[in-house]
Short mmCIF file of C-alpha atoms in Angstrom, two decimals:
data_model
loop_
_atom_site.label_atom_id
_atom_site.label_comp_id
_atom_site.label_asym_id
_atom_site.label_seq_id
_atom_site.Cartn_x
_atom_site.Cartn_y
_atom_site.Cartn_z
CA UNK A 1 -0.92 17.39 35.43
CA UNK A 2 -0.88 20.30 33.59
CA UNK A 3 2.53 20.60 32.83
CA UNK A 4 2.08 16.67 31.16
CA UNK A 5 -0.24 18.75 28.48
CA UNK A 6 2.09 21.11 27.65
CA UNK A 7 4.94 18.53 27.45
CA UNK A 8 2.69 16.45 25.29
CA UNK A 9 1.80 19.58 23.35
CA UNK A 10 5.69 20.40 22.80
CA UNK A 11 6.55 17.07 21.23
CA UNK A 12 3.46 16.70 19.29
CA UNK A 13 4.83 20.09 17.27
CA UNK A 14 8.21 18.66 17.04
CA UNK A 15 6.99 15.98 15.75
CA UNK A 16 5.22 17.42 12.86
CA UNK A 17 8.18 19.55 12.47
CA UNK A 18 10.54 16.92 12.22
CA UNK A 19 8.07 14.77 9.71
CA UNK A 20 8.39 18.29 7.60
CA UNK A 21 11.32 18.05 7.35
CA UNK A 22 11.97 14.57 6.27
CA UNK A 23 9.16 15.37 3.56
CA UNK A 24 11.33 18.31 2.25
CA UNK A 25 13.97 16.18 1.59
CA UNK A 26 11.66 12.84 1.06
CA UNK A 27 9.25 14.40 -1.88
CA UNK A 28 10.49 14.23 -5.58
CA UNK A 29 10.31 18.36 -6.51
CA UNK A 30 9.55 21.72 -5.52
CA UNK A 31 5.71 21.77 -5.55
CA UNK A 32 5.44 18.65 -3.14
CA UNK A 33 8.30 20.15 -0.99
CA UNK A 34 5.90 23.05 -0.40
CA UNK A 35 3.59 20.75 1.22
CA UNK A 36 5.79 19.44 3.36
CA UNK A 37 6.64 22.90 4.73
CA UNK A 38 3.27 23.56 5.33
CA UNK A 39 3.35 21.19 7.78
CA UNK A 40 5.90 22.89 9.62
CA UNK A 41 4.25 25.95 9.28
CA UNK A 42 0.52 24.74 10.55
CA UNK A 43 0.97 22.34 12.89
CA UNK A 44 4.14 22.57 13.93
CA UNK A 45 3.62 26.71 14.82
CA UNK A 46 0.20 26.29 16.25
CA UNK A 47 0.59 23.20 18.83
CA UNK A 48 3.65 25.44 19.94
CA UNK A 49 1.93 28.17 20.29
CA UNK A 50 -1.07 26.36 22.25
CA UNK A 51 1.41 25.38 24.60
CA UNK A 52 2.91 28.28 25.69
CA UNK A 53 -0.79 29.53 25.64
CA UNK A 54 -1.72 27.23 28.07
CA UNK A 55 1.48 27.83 30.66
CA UNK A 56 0.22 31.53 30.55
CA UNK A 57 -2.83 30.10 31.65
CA UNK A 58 -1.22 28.44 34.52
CA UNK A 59 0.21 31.49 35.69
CA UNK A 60 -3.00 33.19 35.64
CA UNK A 61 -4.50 30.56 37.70
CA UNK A 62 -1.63 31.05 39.70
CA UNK A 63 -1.97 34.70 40.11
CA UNK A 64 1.12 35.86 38.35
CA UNK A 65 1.21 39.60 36.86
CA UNK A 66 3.16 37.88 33.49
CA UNK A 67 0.53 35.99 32.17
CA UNK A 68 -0.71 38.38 29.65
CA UNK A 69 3.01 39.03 28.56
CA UNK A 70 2.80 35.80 26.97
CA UNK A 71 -0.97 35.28 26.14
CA UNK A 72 -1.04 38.26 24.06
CA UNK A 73 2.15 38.31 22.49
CA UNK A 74 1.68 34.38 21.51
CA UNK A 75 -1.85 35.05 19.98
CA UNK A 76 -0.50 37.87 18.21
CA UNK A 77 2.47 36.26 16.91
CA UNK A 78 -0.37 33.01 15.66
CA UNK A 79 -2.09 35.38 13.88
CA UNK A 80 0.50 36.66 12.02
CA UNK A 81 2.35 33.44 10.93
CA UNK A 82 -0.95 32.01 9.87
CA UNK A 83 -1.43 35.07 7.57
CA UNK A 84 2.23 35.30 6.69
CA UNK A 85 2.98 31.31 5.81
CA UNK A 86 -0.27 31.45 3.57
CA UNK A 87 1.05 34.62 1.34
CA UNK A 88 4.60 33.52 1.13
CA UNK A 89 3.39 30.01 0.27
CA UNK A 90 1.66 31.36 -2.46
CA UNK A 91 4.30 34.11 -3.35
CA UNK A 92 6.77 31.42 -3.82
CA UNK A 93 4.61 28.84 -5.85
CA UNK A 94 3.33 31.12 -8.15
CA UNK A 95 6.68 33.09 -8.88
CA UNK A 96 8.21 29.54 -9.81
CA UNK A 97 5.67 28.62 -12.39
CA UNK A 98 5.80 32.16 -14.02
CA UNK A 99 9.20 31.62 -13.87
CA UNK A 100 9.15 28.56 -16.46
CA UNK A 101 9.81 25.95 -12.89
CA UNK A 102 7.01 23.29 -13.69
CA UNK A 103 6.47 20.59 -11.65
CA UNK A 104 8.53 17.37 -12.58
CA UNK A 105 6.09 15.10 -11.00
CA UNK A 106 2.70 15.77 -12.13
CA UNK A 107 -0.52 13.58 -13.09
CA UNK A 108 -2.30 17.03 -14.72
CA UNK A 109 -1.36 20.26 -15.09
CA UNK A 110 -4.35 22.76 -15.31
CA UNK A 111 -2.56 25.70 -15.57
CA UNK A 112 0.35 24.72 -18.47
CA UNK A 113 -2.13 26.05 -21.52
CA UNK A 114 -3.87 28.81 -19.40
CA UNK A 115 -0.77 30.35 -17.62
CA UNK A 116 0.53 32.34 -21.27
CA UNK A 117 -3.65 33.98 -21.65
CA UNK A 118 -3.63 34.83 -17.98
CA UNK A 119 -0.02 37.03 -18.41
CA UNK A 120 -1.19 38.49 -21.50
CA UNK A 121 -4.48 39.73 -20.24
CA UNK A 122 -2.64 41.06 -17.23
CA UNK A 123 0.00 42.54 -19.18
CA UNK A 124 -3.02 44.43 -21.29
CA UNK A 125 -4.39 45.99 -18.13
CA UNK A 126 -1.31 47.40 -17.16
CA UNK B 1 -11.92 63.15 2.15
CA UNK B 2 -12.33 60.60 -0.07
CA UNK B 3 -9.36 58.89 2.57
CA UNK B 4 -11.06 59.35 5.40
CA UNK B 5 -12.29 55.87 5.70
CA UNK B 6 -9.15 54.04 5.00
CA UNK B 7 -6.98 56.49 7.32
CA UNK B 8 -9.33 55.36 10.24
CA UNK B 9 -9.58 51.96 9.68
CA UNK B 10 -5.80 51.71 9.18
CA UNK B 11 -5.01 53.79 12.37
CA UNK B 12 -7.57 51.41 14.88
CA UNK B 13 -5.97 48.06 13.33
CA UNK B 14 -2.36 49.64 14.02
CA UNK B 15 -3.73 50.88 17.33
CA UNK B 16 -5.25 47.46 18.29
CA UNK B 17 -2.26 45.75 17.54
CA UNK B 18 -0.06 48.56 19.26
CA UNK B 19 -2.36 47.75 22.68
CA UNK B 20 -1.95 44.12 22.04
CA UNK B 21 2.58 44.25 21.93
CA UNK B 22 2.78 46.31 25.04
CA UNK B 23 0.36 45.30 27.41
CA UNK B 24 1.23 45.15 30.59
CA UNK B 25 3.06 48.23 30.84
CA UNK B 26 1.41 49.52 33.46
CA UNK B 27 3.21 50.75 35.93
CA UNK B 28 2.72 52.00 39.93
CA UNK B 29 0.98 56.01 39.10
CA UNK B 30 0.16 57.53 35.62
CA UNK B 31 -1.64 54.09 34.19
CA UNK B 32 -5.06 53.39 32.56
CA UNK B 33 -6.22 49.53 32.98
CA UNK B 34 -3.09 47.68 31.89
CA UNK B 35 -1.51 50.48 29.79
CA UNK B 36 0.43 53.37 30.86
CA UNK B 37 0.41 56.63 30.04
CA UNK B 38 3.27 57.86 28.04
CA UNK B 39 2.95 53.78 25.75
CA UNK B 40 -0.44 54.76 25.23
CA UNK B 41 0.84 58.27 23.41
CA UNK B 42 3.21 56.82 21.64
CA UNK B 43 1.10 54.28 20.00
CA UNK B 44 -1.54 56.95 19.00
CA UNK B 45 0.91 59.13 17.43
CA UNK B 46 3.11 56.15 15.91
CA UNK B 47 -0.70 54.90 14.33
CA UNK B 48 -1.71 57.84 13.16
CA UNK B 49 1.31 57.97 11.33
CA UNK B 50 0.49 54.31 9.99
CA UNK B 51 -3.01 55.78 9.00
CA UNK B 52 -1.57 58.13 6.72
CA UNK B 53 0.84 56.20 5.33
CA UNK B 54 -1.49 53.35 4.27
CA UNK B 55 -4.48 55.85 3.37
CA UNK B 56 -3.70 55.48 -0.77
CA UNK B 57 -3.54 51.40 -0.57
CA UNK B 58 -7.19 51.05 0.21
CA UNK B 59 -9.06 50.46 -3.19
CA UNK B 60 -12.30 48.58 -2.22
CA UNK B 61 -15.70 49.75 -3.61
CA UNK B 62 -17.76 47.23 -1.04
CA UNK B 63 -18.99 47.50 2.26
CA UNK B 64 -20.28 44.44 2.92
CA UNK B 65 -17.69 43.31 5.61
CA UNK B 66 -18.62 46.17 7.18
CA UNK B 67 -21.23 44.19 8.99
CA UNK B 68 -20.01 42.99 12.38
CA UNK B 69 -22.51 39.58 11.70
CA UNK B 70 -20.42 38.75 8.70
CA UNK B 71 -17.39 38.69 11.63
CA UNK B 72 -19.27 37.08 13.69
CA UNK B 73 -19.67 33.73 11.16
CA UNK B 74 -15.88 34.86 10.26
CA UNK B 75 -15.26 33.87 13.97
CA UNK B 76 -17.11 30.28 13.86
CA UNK B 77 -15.52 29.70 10.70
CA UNK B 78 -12.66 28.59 12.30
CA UNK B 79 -13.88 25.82 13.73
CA UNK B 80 -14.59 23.95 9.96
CA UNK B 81 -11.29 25.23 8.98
CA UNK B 82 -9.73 23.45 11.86
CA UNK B 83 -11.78 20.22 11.62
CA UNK B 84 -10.74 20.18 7.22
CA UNK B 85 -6.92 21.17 9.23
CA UNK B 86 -6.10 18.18 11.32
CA UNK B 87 -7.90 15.99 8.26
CA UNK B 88 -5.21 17.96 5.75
CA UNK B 89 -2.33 17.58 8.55
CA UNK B 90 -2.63 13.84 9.21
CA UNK B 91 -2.88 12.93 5.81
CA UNK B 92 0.26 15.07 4.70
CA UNK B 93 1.96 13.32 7.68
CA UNK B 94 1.15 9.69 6.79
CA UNK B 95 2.04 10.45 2.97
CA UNK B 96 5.52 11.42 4.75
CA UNK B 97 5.72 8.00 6.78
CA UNK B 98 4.94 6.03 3.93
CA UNK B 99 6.55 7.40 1.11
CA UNK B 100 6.30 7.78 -2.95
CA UNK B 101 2.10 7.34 -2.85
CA UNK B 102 1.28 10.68 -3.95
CA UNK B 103 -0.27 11.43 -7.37
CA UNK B 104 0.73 15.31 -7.74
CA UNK B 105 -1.29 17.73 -10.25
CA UNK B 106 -2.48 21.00 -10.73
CA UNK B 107 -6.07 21.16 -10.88
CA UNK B 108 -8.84 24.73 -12.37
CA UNK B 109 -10.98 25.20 -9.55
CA UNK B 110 -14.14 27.26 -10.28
CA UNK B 111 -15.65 28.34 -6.98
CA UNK B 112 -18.07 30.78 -8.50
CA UNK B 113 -17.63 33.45 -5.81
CA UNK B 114 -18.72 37.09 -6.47
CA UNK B 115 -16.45 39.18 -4.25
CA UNK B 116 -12.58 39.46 -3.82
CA UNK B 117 -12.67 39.10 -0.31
CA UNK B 118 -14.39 35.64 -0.76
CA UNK B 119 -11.74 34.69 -3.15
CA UNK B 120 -9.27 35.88 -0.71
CA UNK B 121 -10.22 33.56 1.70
CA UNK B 122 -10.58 31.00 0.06
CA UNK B 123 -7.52 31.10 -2.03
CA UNK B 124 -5.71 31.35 1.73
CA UNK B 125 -7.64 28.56 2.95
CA UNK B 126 -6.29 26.18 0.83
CA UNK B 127 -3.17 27.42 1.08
CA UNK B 128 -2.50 27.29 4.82
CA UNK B 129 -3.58 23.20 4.34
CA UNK B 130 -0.89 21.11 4.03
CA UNK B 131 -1.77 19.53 0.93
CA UNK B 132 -3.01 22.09 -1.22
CA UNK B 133 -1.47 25.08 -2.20
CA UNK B 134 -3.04 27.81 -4.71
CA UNK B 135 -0.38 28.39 -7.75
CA UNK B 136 -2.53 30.72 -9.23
CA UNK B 137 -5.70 33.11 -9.71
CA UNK B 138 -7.48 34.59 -12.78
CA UNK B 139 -8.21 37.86 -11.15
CA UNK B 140 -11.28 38.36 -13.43
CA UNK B 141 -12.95 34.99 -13.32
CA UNK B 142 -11.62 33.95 -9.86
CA UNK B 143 -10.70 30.60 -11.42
CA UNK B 144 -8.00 29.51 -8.92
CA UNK B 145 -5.19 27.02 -10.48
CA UNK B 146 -4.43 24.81 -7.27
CA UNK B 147 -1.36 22.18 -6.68
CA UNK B 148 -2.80 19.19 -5.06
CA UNK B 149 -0.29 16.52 -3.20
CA UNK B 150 -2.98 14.07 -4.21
CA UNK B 151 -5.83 14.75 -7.33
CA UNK B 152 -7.14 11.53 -7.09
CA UNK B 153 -8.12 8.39 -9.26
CA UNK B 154 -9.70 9.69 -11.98
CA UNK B 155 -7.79 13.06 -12.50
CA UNK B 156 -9.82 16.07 -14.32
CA UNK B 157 -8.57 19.30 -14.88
CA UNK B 158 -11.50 21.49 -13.75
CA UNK B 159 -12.14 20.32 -10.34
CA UNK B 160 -15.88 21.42 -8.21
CA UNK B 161 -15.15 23.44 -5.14
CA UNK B 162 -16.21 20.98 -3.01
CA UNK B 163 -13.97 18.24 -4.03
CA UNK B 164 -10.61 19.84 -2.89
CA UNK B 165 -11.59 19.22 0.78
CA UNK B 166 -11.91 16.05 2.59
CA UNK B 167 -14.95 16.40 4.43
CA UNK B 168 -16.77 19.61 4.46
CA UNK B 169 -17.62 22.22 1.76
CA UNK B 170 -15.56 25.09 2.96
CA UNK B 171 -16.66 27.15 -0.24
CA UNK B 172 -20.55 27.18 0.91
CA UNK B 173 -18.77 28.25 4.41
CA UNK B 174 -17.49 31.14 2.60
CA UNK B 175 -20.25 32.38 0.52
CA UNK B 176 -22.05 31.89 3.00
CA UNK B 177 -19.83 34.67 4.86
CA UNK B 178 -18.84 37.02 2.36
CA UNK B 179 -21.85 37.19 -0.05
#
């Protein structure tokens, strides 16, 4: 019975990893491509990680001594790819604009007249 | 002393996360609880070590997350967060299915928060949604310039906190925490 769940669990987060995937190659530039690997990096990670959470659980119900091998080092390793996907994410996007990549694709763009202020009252500070 | 506070804080996060990597090693003599001995030296001298390093990257003023409450709602935040998730997640993945329907812009969001750790979270909020992605923050206003897969019918460039989620405010969720 158990085992079913984390079967189901498995393909659910290669299925989200797989429809990232398609995105990346599916959306029309880079800023909608970042979406797309986002849902690699949320769902896809986290219904992984919720599976092998829940086999640790079986062993614990089964009395095994491993079980917190992989329940802590899973949680652990959740934590830090939620914290680590969100700065990269927004490493990456904002080092492209600054870098003169604007999105192609765009119904507004907020930041196209505020972006050369912003530098040049963080270029004053500094 | 002026470091003292950021050397301990540094050296019980490195510690806790130290415990966390090798538990388990306990072995038949010389073990406390789950850890043994000799790991448990190690990791206090390796943090230590940590705690000095990191002791000059601490520049806060405030001590308002000081207060374990504040972690507390931190801890039942999640459970918004996850709800405005599998909202963000499904959406992203039918937009995939389907194809060319998205209407991508960057929209000025002005969340009006007060501290940098609000911003923080926030600004990583929307982020880790698929969806939404922060491009950019004005450091002094907290203005946050955010890429949206989707802004909407009638586009505008500066967008209310509120309206970048689907369902629920997380913005009040986070003033609510950090202020």
């Amino acid at each position: 019975m158990i085992d079913t769940v984390i079967v189901i669990l498995v393909l659910l987060s290669l299925f989200f990893s797989i429809l990232g995937v398609i995105g990346l190659f599916r959306f029309p530039d880079f800023y909608t491509r970042i979406h797309a690997a986002g849902l690699v990096g949320s769902f896809g990670v986290l219904f992984a990680g919720f599976a092998v959470l829940l086999y640790a659980f079986t062993l614990w119900a089964a009395g095994e001594e491993a079980w917190f091998n992989y329940g802590a080092h899973v949680l652990l390793a959740l934590v830090v790819v939620v914290v680590t996907a969100t700065t990269s994410t927004h490493a990456i996007a904002r080092s492209a604009y600054r870098s003169g990549n604007t999105p192609k694709v765009h119904v507004i763009d907020a930041l196209e007249e505020d972006e050369p202020k912003m530098m040049a009252q963080e270029e004053a500070r500094r | 002393m002026k470091s003292i506070v950021p050397f301990i804080s540094a050296t019980v996060a490195a510690f806790i996360i130290y415990l966390v990597l090798s538990i388990g090693s306990a072995g038949e003599t010389n073990s406390i609880l789950l850890w043994s001995v000799p790991e448990l030296i190690i990791g206090l001298i390796l943090s230590i070590i940590t705690g000095l390093l990191c002791r000059k990257l601490w520049q806060g003023k405030r001590y308002t997350m000081a207060n374990p409450l504040r972690w507390l709602l931190l801890a039942v935040y999640i459970i918004p967060f996850v709800i405005e998730l599998i909202i963000a997640n499904l959406t992203v993945a039918w937009k995939i299915l389907t194809g060319r329907n998205i209407r991508p812009g960057i929209v000025k969001l002005t969340p009006g928060l007060k501290t940098d750790a609000g911003a923080l979270l926030l600004s990583a909020s929307i982020t880790f949604q698929p969806g939404t992605a922060t491009v950019d923050i004005n450091e002094k206003t907290r203005e946050m310039y955010i890429h949206c897969l989707d802004v909407g019918d009638a586009p505008v460039k500066g967008m209310e906190s509120g309206k970048i989620f689907a369902r629920l405010d997380l913005a009040k969720w986070i003033r609510r925490i950090t202020e």
